[in-house]
PDB file of C-alpha atoms and ligand atoms in Angstrom:
ATOM      1  CA  MET D   1       0.000   0.000   0.000  1.00  0.00           C
ATOM      2  CA  THR D   2       1.251   3.502  -0.877  1.00  0.00           C
ATOM      3  CA  VAL D   3       0.272   6.921   0.435  1.00  0.00           C
ATOM      4  CA  ASP D   4      -1.828   7.310  -2.724  1.00  0.00           C
ATOM      5  CA  THR D   5      -4.042   4.437  -1.597  1.00  0.00           C
ATOM      6  CA  TYR D   6      -5.129   6.423   1.436  1.00  0.00           C
ATOM      7  CA  ARG D   7      -5.563   9.798  -0.261  1.00  0.00           C
ATOM      8  CA  PRO D   8      -9.162   9.261  -1.526  1.00  0.00           C
ATOM      9  CA  LEU D   9     -10.136   7.868   1.869  1.00  0.00           C
ATOM     10  CA  ALA D  10      -8.662  10.911   3.669  1.00  0.00           C
ATOM     11  CA  ARG D  11     -10.448  13.241   1.223  1.00  0.00           C
ATOM     12  CA  GLY D  12     -13.735  11.428   1.767  1.00  0.00           C
ATOM     13  CA  LEU D  13     -13.394  11.662   5.537  1.00  0.00           C
ATOM     14  CA  ALA D  14     -12.546  15.386   5.364  1.00  0.00           C
ATOM     15  CA  ARG D  15     -15.608  15.998   3.153  1.00  0.00           C
ATOM     16  CA  ALA D  16     -17.874  14.057   5.516  1.00  0.00           C
ATOM     17  CA  TRP D  17     -16.498  16.050   8.461  1.00  0.00           C
ATOM     18  CA  ARG D  18     -17.231  19.382   6.714  1.00  0.00           C
ATOM     19  CA  VAL D  19     -20.767  18.252   5.876  1.00  0.00           C
ATOM     20  CA  SER D  20     -21.418  17.311   9.493  1.00  0.00           C
ATOM     21  CA  GLU D  21     -19.947  20.643  10.641  1.00  0.00           C
ATOM     22  CA  SER D  22     -22.274  22.609   8.332  1.00  0.00           C
ATOM     23  CA  TRP D  23     -25.224  20.480   9.400  1.00  0.00           C
ATOM     24  CA  VAL D  24     -24.599  21.064  13.123  1.00  0.00           C
ATOM     25  CA  PHE D  25     -24.136  24.797  12.449  1.00  0.00           C
ATOM     26  CA  ALA D  26     -27.340  25.045  10.375  1.00  0.00           C
ATOM     27  CA  ARG D  27     -29.440  23.289  13.017  1.00  0.00           C
ATOM     28  CA  GLU D  28     -28.216  25.620  15.751  1.00  0.00           C
ATOM     29  CA  LEU D  29     -28.761  28.645  13.493  1.00  0.00           C
ATOM     30  CA  LEU D  30     -32.407  27.651  13.035  1.00  0.00           C
ATOM     31  CA  ASP D  31     -32.861  27.249  16.810  1.00  0.00           C
ATOM     32  CA  GLN D  32     -30.874  30.288  18.021  1.00  0.00           C
ATOM     33  CA  PRO D  33     -30.419  32.825  15.189  1.00  0.00           C
ATOM     34  CA  ALA D  34     -29.549  35.834  17.402  1.00  0.00           C
ATOM     35  CA  ALA D  35     -26.986  33.909  19.458  1.00  0.00           C
ATOM     36  CA  ILE D  36     -25.298  32.644  16.301  1.00  0.00           C
ATOM     37  CA  GLY D  37     -25.359  35.943  14.387  1.00  0.00           C
ATOM     38  CA  ALA D  38     -23.712  34.417  11.319  1.00  0.00           C
ATOM     39  CA  ILE D  39     -25.036  32.638   8.244  1.00  0.00           C
ATOM     40  CA  TRP D  40     -22.136  30.200   7.904  1.00  0.00           C
ATOM     41  CA  PRO D  41     -19.135  28.964   9.917  1.00  0.00           C
ATOM     42  CA  SER D  42     -16.033  31.172   9.738  1.00  0.00           C
ATOM     43  CA  SER D  43     -13.870  30.548   6.674  1.00  0.00           C
ATOM     44  CA  SER D  44     -10.389  29.106   7.096  1.00  0.00           C
ATOM     45  CA  ARG D  45      -8.958  32.509   6.018  1.00  0.00           C
ATOM     46  CA  LEU D  46     -10.895  34.383   8.679  1.00  0.00           C
ATOM     47  CA  ALA D  47      -9.982  31.808  11.320  1.00  0.00           C
ATOM     48  CA  ALA D  48      -6.302  31.952  10.335  1.00  0.00           C
ATOM     49  CA  ARG D  49      -6.273  35.770  10.536  1.00  0.00           C
ATOM     50  CA  MET D  50      -7.809  35.627  14.029  1.00  0.00           C
ATOM     51  CA  ALA D  51      -5.194  33.095  15.117  1.00  0.00           C
ATOM     52  CA  SER D  52      -2.339  35.137  13.642  1.00  0.00           C
ATOM     53  CA  ARG D  53      -3.249  38.049  15.935  1.00  0.00           C
ATOM     54  CA  VAL D  54      -2.610  36.057  19.124  1.00  0.00           C
ATOM     55  CA  PRO D  55       0.650  37.404  20.610  1.00  0.00           C
ATOM     56  CA  ARG D  56       3.630  35.072  20.197  1.00  0.00           C
ATOM     57  CA  HIS D  57       6.167  34.120  22.879  1.00  0.00           C
ATOM     58  CA  CYS D  58       3.614  34.059  25.724  1.00  0.00           C
ATOM     59  CA  ASP D  59       2.645  31.166  27.937  1.00  0.00           C
ATOM     60  CA  GLY D  60      -0.660  32.288  29.457  1.00  0.00           C
ATOM     61  CA  LEU D  61      -4.122  31.079  28.527  1.00  0.00           C
ATOM     62  CA  VAL D  62      -5.845  31.792  25.245  1.00  0.00           C
ATOM     63  CA  VAL D  63      -9.602  31.927  25.857  1.00  0.00           C
ATOM     64  CA  GLU D  64     -11.851  31.427  22.858  1.00  0.00           C
ATOM     65  CA  LEU D  65     -15.425  32.713  23.194  1.00  0.00           C
ATOM     66  CA  GLY D  66     -18.277  31.387  21.055  1.00  0.00           C
ATOM     67  CA  ALA D  67     -16.364  28.669  19.221  1.00  0.00           C
ATOM     68  CA  GLY D  68     -19.410  27.335  17.337  1.00  0.00           C
ATOM     69  CA  THR D  69     -18.259  24.326  15.323  1.00  0.00           C
ATOM     70  CA  GLY D  70     -14.579  25.053  15.922  1.00  0.00           C
ATOM     71  CA  ALA D  71     -13.252  26.779  12.800  1.00  0.00           C
ATOM     72  CA  VAL D  72     -11.223  29.236  14.892  1.00  0.00           C
ATOM     73  CA  THR D  73     -10.298  26.556  17.439  1.00  0.00           C
ATOM     74  CA  ARG D  74      -8.742  24.494  14.675  1.00  0.00           C
ATOM     75  CA  ALA D  75      -6.819  27.542  13.368  1.00  0.00           C
ATOM     76  CA  LEU D  76      -5.487  28.360  16.850  1.00  0.00           C
ATOM     77  CA  LEU D  77      -4.180  24.815  17.263  1.00  0.00           C
ATOM     78  CA  SER D  78      -2.701  24.757  13.732  1.00  0.00           C
ATOM     79  CA  ASP D  79      -1.029  28.077  14.447  1.00  0.00           C
ATOM     80  CA  GLY D  80       0.888  26.508  17.325  1.00  0.00           C
ATOM     81  CA  ILE D  81      -1.185  27.340  20.409  1.00  0.00           C
ATOM     82  CA  ALA D  82      -0.549  24.411  22.770  1.00  0.00           C
ATOM     83  CA  PRO D  83      -3.783  22.560  23.675  1.00  0.00           C
ATOM     84  CA  ARG D  84      -3.047  23.066  27.408  1.00  0.00           C
ATOM     85  CA  ARG D  85      -3.179  26.870  26.883  1.00  0.00           C
ATOM     86  CA  LEU D  86      -6.520  26.861  25.109  1.00  0.00           C
ATOM     87  CA  VAL D  87      -9.834  27.245  26.971  1.00  0.00           C
ATOM     88  CA  VAL D  88     -13.010  27.343  24.899  1.00  0.00           C
ATOM     89  CA  ILE D  89     -16.247  28.803  26.235  1.00  0.00           C
ATOM     90  CA  GLU D  90     -19.473  28.127  24.369  1.00  0.00           C
ATOM     91  CA  ARG D  91     -23.093  28.593  25.456  1.00  0.00           C
ATOM     92  CA  SER D  92     -24.823  26.201  23.081  1.00  0.00           C
ATOM     93  CA  THR D  93     -25.215  22.639  24.372  1.00  0.00           C
ATOM     94  CA  ARG D  94     -25.171  21.291  20.828  1.00  0.00           C
ATOM     95  CA  PHE D  95     -21.913  23.040  19.942  1.00  0.00           C
ATOM     96  CA  VAL D  96     -20.286  22.033  23.237  1.00  0.00           C
ATOM     97  CA  GLY D  97     -20.982  18.353  22.490  1.00  0.00           C
ATOM     98  CA  TYR D  98     -19.645  18.755  18.974  1.00  0.00           C
ATOM     99  CA  LEU D  99     -16.507  20.611  20.085  1.00  0.00           C
ATOM    100  CA  ARG D 100     -15.731  18.060  22.798  1.00  0.00           C
ATOM    101  CA  SER D 101     -15.886  15.197  20.322  1.00  0.00           C
ATOM    102  CA  ARG D 102     -13.869  17.100  17.732  1.00  0.00           C
ATOM    103  CA  PHE D 103     -11.157  18.420  20.082  1.00  0.00           C
ATOM    104  CA  PRO D 104     -10.848  15.886  22.928  1.00  0.00           C
ATOM    105  CA  GLY D 105      -7.511  17.341  24.078  1.00  0.00           C
ATOM    106  CA  ILE D 106      -8.696  20.831  25.031  1.00  0.00           C
ATOM    107  CA  ARG D 107     -10.894  22.328  27.733  1.00  0.00           C
ATOM    108  CA  VAL D 108     -14.354  23.112  26.372  1.00  0.00           C
ATOM    109  CA  LEU D 109     -16.485  24.825  29.023  1.00  0.00           C
ATOM    110  CA  HIS D 110     -20.231  25.099  28.731  1.00  0.00           C
ATOM    111  CA  GLY D 111     -21.123  28.601  29.866  1.00  0.00           C
ATOM    112  CA  ASP D 112     -21.985  32.209  29.207  1.00  0.00           C
ATOM    113  CA  ALA D 113     -19.272  34.680  28.223  1.00  0.00           C
ATOM    114  CA  ALA D 114     -21.104  37.268  30.344  1.00  0.00           C
ATOM    115  CA  ARG D 115     -19.859  35.246  33.359  1.00  0.00           C
ATOM    116  CA  LEU D 116     -16.345  34.799  32.084  1.00  0.00           C
ATOM    117  CA  ALA D 117     -14.595  35.593  35.369  1.00  0.00           C
ATOM    118  CA  GLU D 118     -16.410  32.663  37.055  1.00  0.00           C
ATOM    119  CA  LEU D 119     -15.537  30.257  34.247  1.00  0.00           C
ATOM    120  CA  VAL D 120     -11.848  30.761  33.573  1.00  0.00           C
ATOM    121  CA  PRO D 121      -9.445  28.742  35.730  1.00  0.00           C
ATOM    122  CA  PRO D 122      -8.314  30.939  38.644  1.00  0.00           C
ATOM    123  CA  ASP D 123      -4.648  31.936  39.027  1.00  0.00           C
ATOM    124  CA  HIS D 124      -3.860  31.443  35.361  1.00  0.00           C
ATOM    125  CA  PRO D 125      -2.864  34.601  33.506  1.00  0.00           C
ATOM    126  CA  ILE D 126      -4.791  35.171  30.282  1.00  0.00           C
ATOM    127  CA  ASP D 127      -2.777  36.406  27.307  1.00  0.00           C
ATOM    128  CA  ALA D 128      -5.596  36.687  24.805  1.00  0.00           C
ATOM    129  CA  ILE D 129      -9.344  36.434  24.304  1.00  0.00           C
ATOM    130  CA  VAL D 130     -10.361  35.338  20.830  1.00  0.00           C
ATOM    131  CA  SER D 131     -14.025  36.123  20.347  1.00  0.00           C
ATOM    132  CA  SER D 132     -16.457  35.076  17.634  1.00  0.00           C
ATOM    133  CA  LEU D 133     -19.383  36.362  19.703  1.00  0.00           C
ATOM    134  CA  PRO D 134     -22.005  38.223  17.652  1.00  0.00           C
ATOM    135  CA  LEU D 135     -21.811  41.364  19.800  1.00  0.00           C
ATOM    136  CA  ARG D 136     -23.960  43.398  17.400  1.00  0.00           C
ATOM    137  CA  SER D 137     -26.866  40.946  17.391  1.00  0.00           C
ATOM    138  CA  LEU D 138     -26.852  40.308  21.138  1.00  0.00           C
ATOM    139  CA  PRO D 139     -28.968  42.629  23.356  1.00  0.00           C
ATOM    140  CA  PRO D 140     -26.833  45.735  24.118  1.00  0.00           C
ATOM    141  CA  LYS D 141     -26.873  45.003  27.873  1.00  0.00           C
ATOM    142  CA  VAL D 142     -25.549  41.479  27.308  1.00  0.00           C
ATOM    143  CA  ALA D 143     -22.846  42.758  24.933  1.00  0.00           C
ATOM    144  CA  ALA D 144     -21.813  45.398  27.509  1.00  0.00           C
ATOM    145  CA  ALA D 145     -21.642  42.753  30.262  1.00  0.00           C
ATOM    146  CA  ILE D 146     -19.415  40.574  28.067  1.00  0.00           C
ATOM    147  CA  VAL D 147     -17.030  43.437  27.283  1.00  0.00           C
ATOM    148  CA  ALA D 148     -16.874  44.324  30.991  1.00  0.00           C
ATOM    149  CA  GLN D 149     -15.794  40.734  31.663  1.00  0.00           C
ATOM    150  CA  TRP D 150     -12.938  41.053  29.153  1.00  0.00           C
ATOM    151  CA  TRP D 151     -11.674  44.037  31.069  1.00  0.00           C
ATOM    152  CA  ALA D 152     -12.121  42.195  34.389  1.00  0.00           C
ATOM    153  CA  VAL D 153     -10.072  39.113  33.461  1.00  0.00           C
ATOM    154  CA  LEU D 154      -7.322  40.535  31.244  1.00  0.00           C
ATOM    155  CA  PRO D 155      -4.089  41.980  32.582  1.00  0.00           C
ATOM    156  CA  ALA D 156      -2.680  45.228  31.215  1.00  0.00           C
ATOM    157  CA  GLY D 157      -1.377  44.505  27.736  1.00  0.00           C
ATOM    158  CA  GLY D 158      -3.730  41.519  27.264  1.00  0.00           C
ATOM    159  CA  THR D 159      -5.218  41.139  23.799  1.00  0.00           C
ATOM    160  CA  VAL D 160      -8.787  40.813  22.545  1.00  0.00           C
ATOM    161  CA  ILE D 161      -9.372  39.610  19.010  1.00  0.00           C
ATOM    162  CA  GLN D 162     -12.889  40.054  17.660  1.00  0.00           C
ATOM    163  CA  TYR D 163     -14.413  40.018  14.199  1.00  0.00           C
ATOM    164  CA  THR D 164     -17.421  41.874  12.902  1.00  0.00           C
ATOM    165  CA  TYR D 165     -19.396  42.004   9.681  1.00  0.00           C
ATOM    166  CA  ASP D 166     -19.596  45.788   9.993  1.00  0.00           C
ATOM    167  CA  LEU D 167     -16.638  46.589   7.779  1.00  0.00           C
ATOM    168  CA  ARG D 168     -16.594  50.255   8.906  1.00  0.00           C
ATOM    169  CA  ALA D 169     -16.613  49.152  12.576  1.00  0.00           C
ATOM    170  CA  ARG D 170     -15.408  52.006  14.708  1.00  0.00           C
ATOM    171  CA  GLY D 171     -17.451  50.818  17.730  1.00  0.00           C
ATOM    172  CA  LEU D 172     -14.901  48.502  19.289  1.00  0.00           C
ATOM    173  CA  ALA D 173     -11.992  50.745  18.370  1.00  0.00           C
ATOM    174  CA  SER D 174     -13.363  53.390  20.716  1.00  0.00           C
ATOM    175  CA  LEU D 175     -14.049  51.062  23.659  1.00  0.00           C
ATOM    176  CA  PRO D 176     -12.893  52.677  26.888  1.00  0.00           C
ATOM    177  CA  GLY D 177     -10.201  50.540  28.464  1.00  0.00           C
ATOM    178  CA  PHE D 178      -8.951  49.152  25.135  1.00  0.00           C
ATOM    179  CA  MET D 179      -6.640  50.437  22.408  1.00  0.00           C
ATOM    180  CA  GLU D 180      -6.826  49.261  18.815  1.00  0.00           C
ATOM    181  CA  ARG D 181      -3.640  47.478  17.745  1.00  0.00           C
ATOM    182  CA  ALA D 182      -4.626  46.086  14.354  1.00  0.00           C
ATOM    183  CA  SER D 183      -7.692  46.056  12.135  1.00  0.00           C
ATOM    184  CA  ASP D 184      -8.110  44.586   8.686  1.00  0.00           C
ATOM    185  CA  ILE D 185     -10.697  43.044   6.408  1.00  0.00           C
ATOM    186  CA  VAL D 186     -10.852  39.397   5.375  1.00  0.00           C
ATOM    187  CA  TRP D 187     -12.753  39.278   2.077  1.00  0.00           C
ATOM    188  CA  ALA D 188     -12.692  35.483   1.802  1.00  0.00           C
ATOM    189  CA  ASN D 189     -15.529  34.895   4.243  1.00  0.00           C
ATOM    190  CA  LEU D 190     -19.304  34.765   3.937  1.00  0.00           C
ATOM    191  CA  PRO D 191     -19.863  37.676   4.398  1.00  0.00           C
ATOM    192  CA  PRO D 192     -16.486  39.493   4.480  1.00  0.00           C
ATOM    193  CA  ALA D 193     -15.447  40.464   8.000  1.00  0.00           C
ATOM    194  CA  ARG D 194     -13.203  42.898   9.814  1.00  0.00           C
ATOM    195  CA  VAL D 195     -10.784  41.398  12.353  1.00  0.00           C
ATOM    196  CA  MET D 196      -9.727  43.701  15.173  1.00  0.00           C
ATOM    197  CA  ALA D 197      -7.017  43.227  17.765  1.00  0.00           C
ATOM    198  CA  LEU D 198      -7.357  45.392  20.873  1.00  0.00           C
ATOM    199  CA  GLU D 199      -5.012  45.806  23.790  1.00  0.00           C
ATOM    200  CA  CYS D 200      -6.351  46.053  27.329  1.00  0.00           C
ATOM    201  CA  SER D 201      -5.270  49.155  29.188  1.00  0.00           C
ATOM    202  CA  ARG D 202      -5.776  48.836  32.932  1.00  0.00           C
ATOM    203  CA  ALA D 203      -5.356  52.587  33.289  1.00  0.00           C
ATOM    204  CA  ASP D 204      -8.754  53.653  32.009  1.00  0.00           C
ATOM    205  CA  PRO D 205     -10.960  54.222  35.065  1.00  0.00           C
ATOM    206  CA  ARG D 206     -14.103  54.946  32.992  1.00  0.00           C
ATOM    207  CA  PHE D 207     -14.537  51.281  32.270  1.00  0.00           C
ATOM    208  CA  ALA D 208     -14.148  49.622  35.656  1.00  0.00           C
ATOM    209  CA  PRO D 209     -17.187  47.313  35.964  1.00  0.00           C
ATOM    210  CA  ALA D 210     -19.537  48.288  38.802  1.00  0.00           C
ATOM    211  CA  ALA D 211     -19.589  45.952  41.812  1.00  0.00           C
ATOM    212  CA  GLY D 212     -22.059  43.126  41.282  1.00  0.00           C
ATOM    213  CA  ASP D 213     -21.874  43.303  37.470  1.00  0.00           C
TER     214      ASP D 213
HETATM  215  C1  LIG Q   1     -20.766  33.558  14.932  1.00  0.00           C
HETATM  216  S1  LIG Q   1     -21.031  32.073  15.839  1.00  0.00           S
HETATM  217  C2  LIG Q   1     -19.433  31.324  15.944  1.00  0.00           C
HETATM  218  C3  LIG Q   1     -18.858  30.976  14.675  1.00  0.00           C
HETATM  219  C4  LIG Q   1     -17.649  30.111  14.801  1.00  0.00           C
HETATM  220  N1  LIG Q   1     -16.455  30.902  14.649  1.00  0.00           N
HETATM  221  C5  LIG Q   1     -17.717  29.022  13.738  1.00  0.00           C
HETATM  222  O1  LIG Q   1     -17.127  29.213  12.703  1.00  0.00           O
HETATM  223  O2  LIG Q   1     -18.422  28.032  13.929  1.00  0.00           O
HETATM  224  C6  LIG Q   1     -21.215  32.741  17.486  1.00  0.00           C
HETATM  225  C7  LIG Q   1     -21.088  31.741  18.599  1.00  0.00           C
HETATM  226  O3  LIG Q   1     -21.202  32.407  19.848  1.00  0.00           O
HETATM  227  C8  LIG Q   1     -21.943  31.580  20.730  1.00  0.00           C
HETATM  228  N2  LIG Q   1     -22.488  32.457  21.780  1.00  0.00           N
HETATM  229  C9  LIG Q   1     -23.430  33.433  21.635  1.00  0.00           C
HETATM  230  N3  LIG Q   1     -23.618  34.064  22.817  1.00  0.00           N
HETATM  231  C10 LIG Q   1     -22.765  33.501  23.705  1.00  0.00           C
HETATM  232  C11 LIG Q   1     -22.477  33.739  25.083  1.00  0.00           C
HETATM  233  N4  LIG Q   1     -23.120  34.701  25.783  1.00  0.00           N
HETATM  234  N5  LIG Q   1     -21.534  32.994  25.695  1.00  0.00           N
HETATM  235  C12 LIG Q   1     -20.863  32.017  24.995  1.00  0.00           C
HETATM  236  N6  LIG Q   1     -21.102  31.737  23.701  1.00  0.00           N
HETATM  237  C13 LIG Q   1     -22.044  32.469  23.051  1.00  0.00           C
HETATM  238  C14 LIG Q   1     -22.978  30.934  19.842  1.00  0.00           C
HETATM  239  O4  LIG Q   1     -23.532  29.771  20.412  1.00  0.00           O
HETATM  240  C15 LIG Q   1     -22.137  30.663  18.596  1.00  0.00           C
HETATM  241  O5  LIG Q   1     -21.478  29.439  18.715  1.00  0.00           O
END
């Protein structure tokens, strides 16, 4: 047997995996359209751009929010993030089951990003938050609570990576407590998306979450 013998089998398996990924995504989209906020899983180009914005030469946690069917998770792992550094937080029961079977070596936590501080392992510094959350289609109060949690868990200099379908997107760039470090458009996605990398600045007092938030 040569490598060529296995190639069609590998291709067939990869195709079957993509079909099941789209099927799981479509079912969840029908059930929870606002929480999904996307018409299709992230493209490999978008996922790779998100992963490329994670700072290198760090050893803290990388927390992925709203992993869906794992397009960005896969890109983070391919880009060299060690599985022990990756913590995935997802609110959908269906996606959590899918992610756990697809990525058995990483921590996939079932929970709400608005309660991030309670979910992340204590005493582990977080280097980056990689978010696919649909902040624009979530209720504004929920989106604000999620952003407040970013600020609560990140150290000064920590990074947030978020994409949006609003290609003009100035909203996140002007978030108190964060400075924009990079922002560019990925056209090869349905629809095209802007990827932003923000740096957490602990010095901005306007954004300290109120007690009890
Ligand atoms: C745009 S989809 C993710 C797309 C993903 N990158 C993919 O390609 O499959 C948004 C995800 O955020 C999740 N989500 C929405 N609100 C959430 C919340 N408050 N906490 C955690 N996950 C949430 C949804 O269940 C969904 O998986």
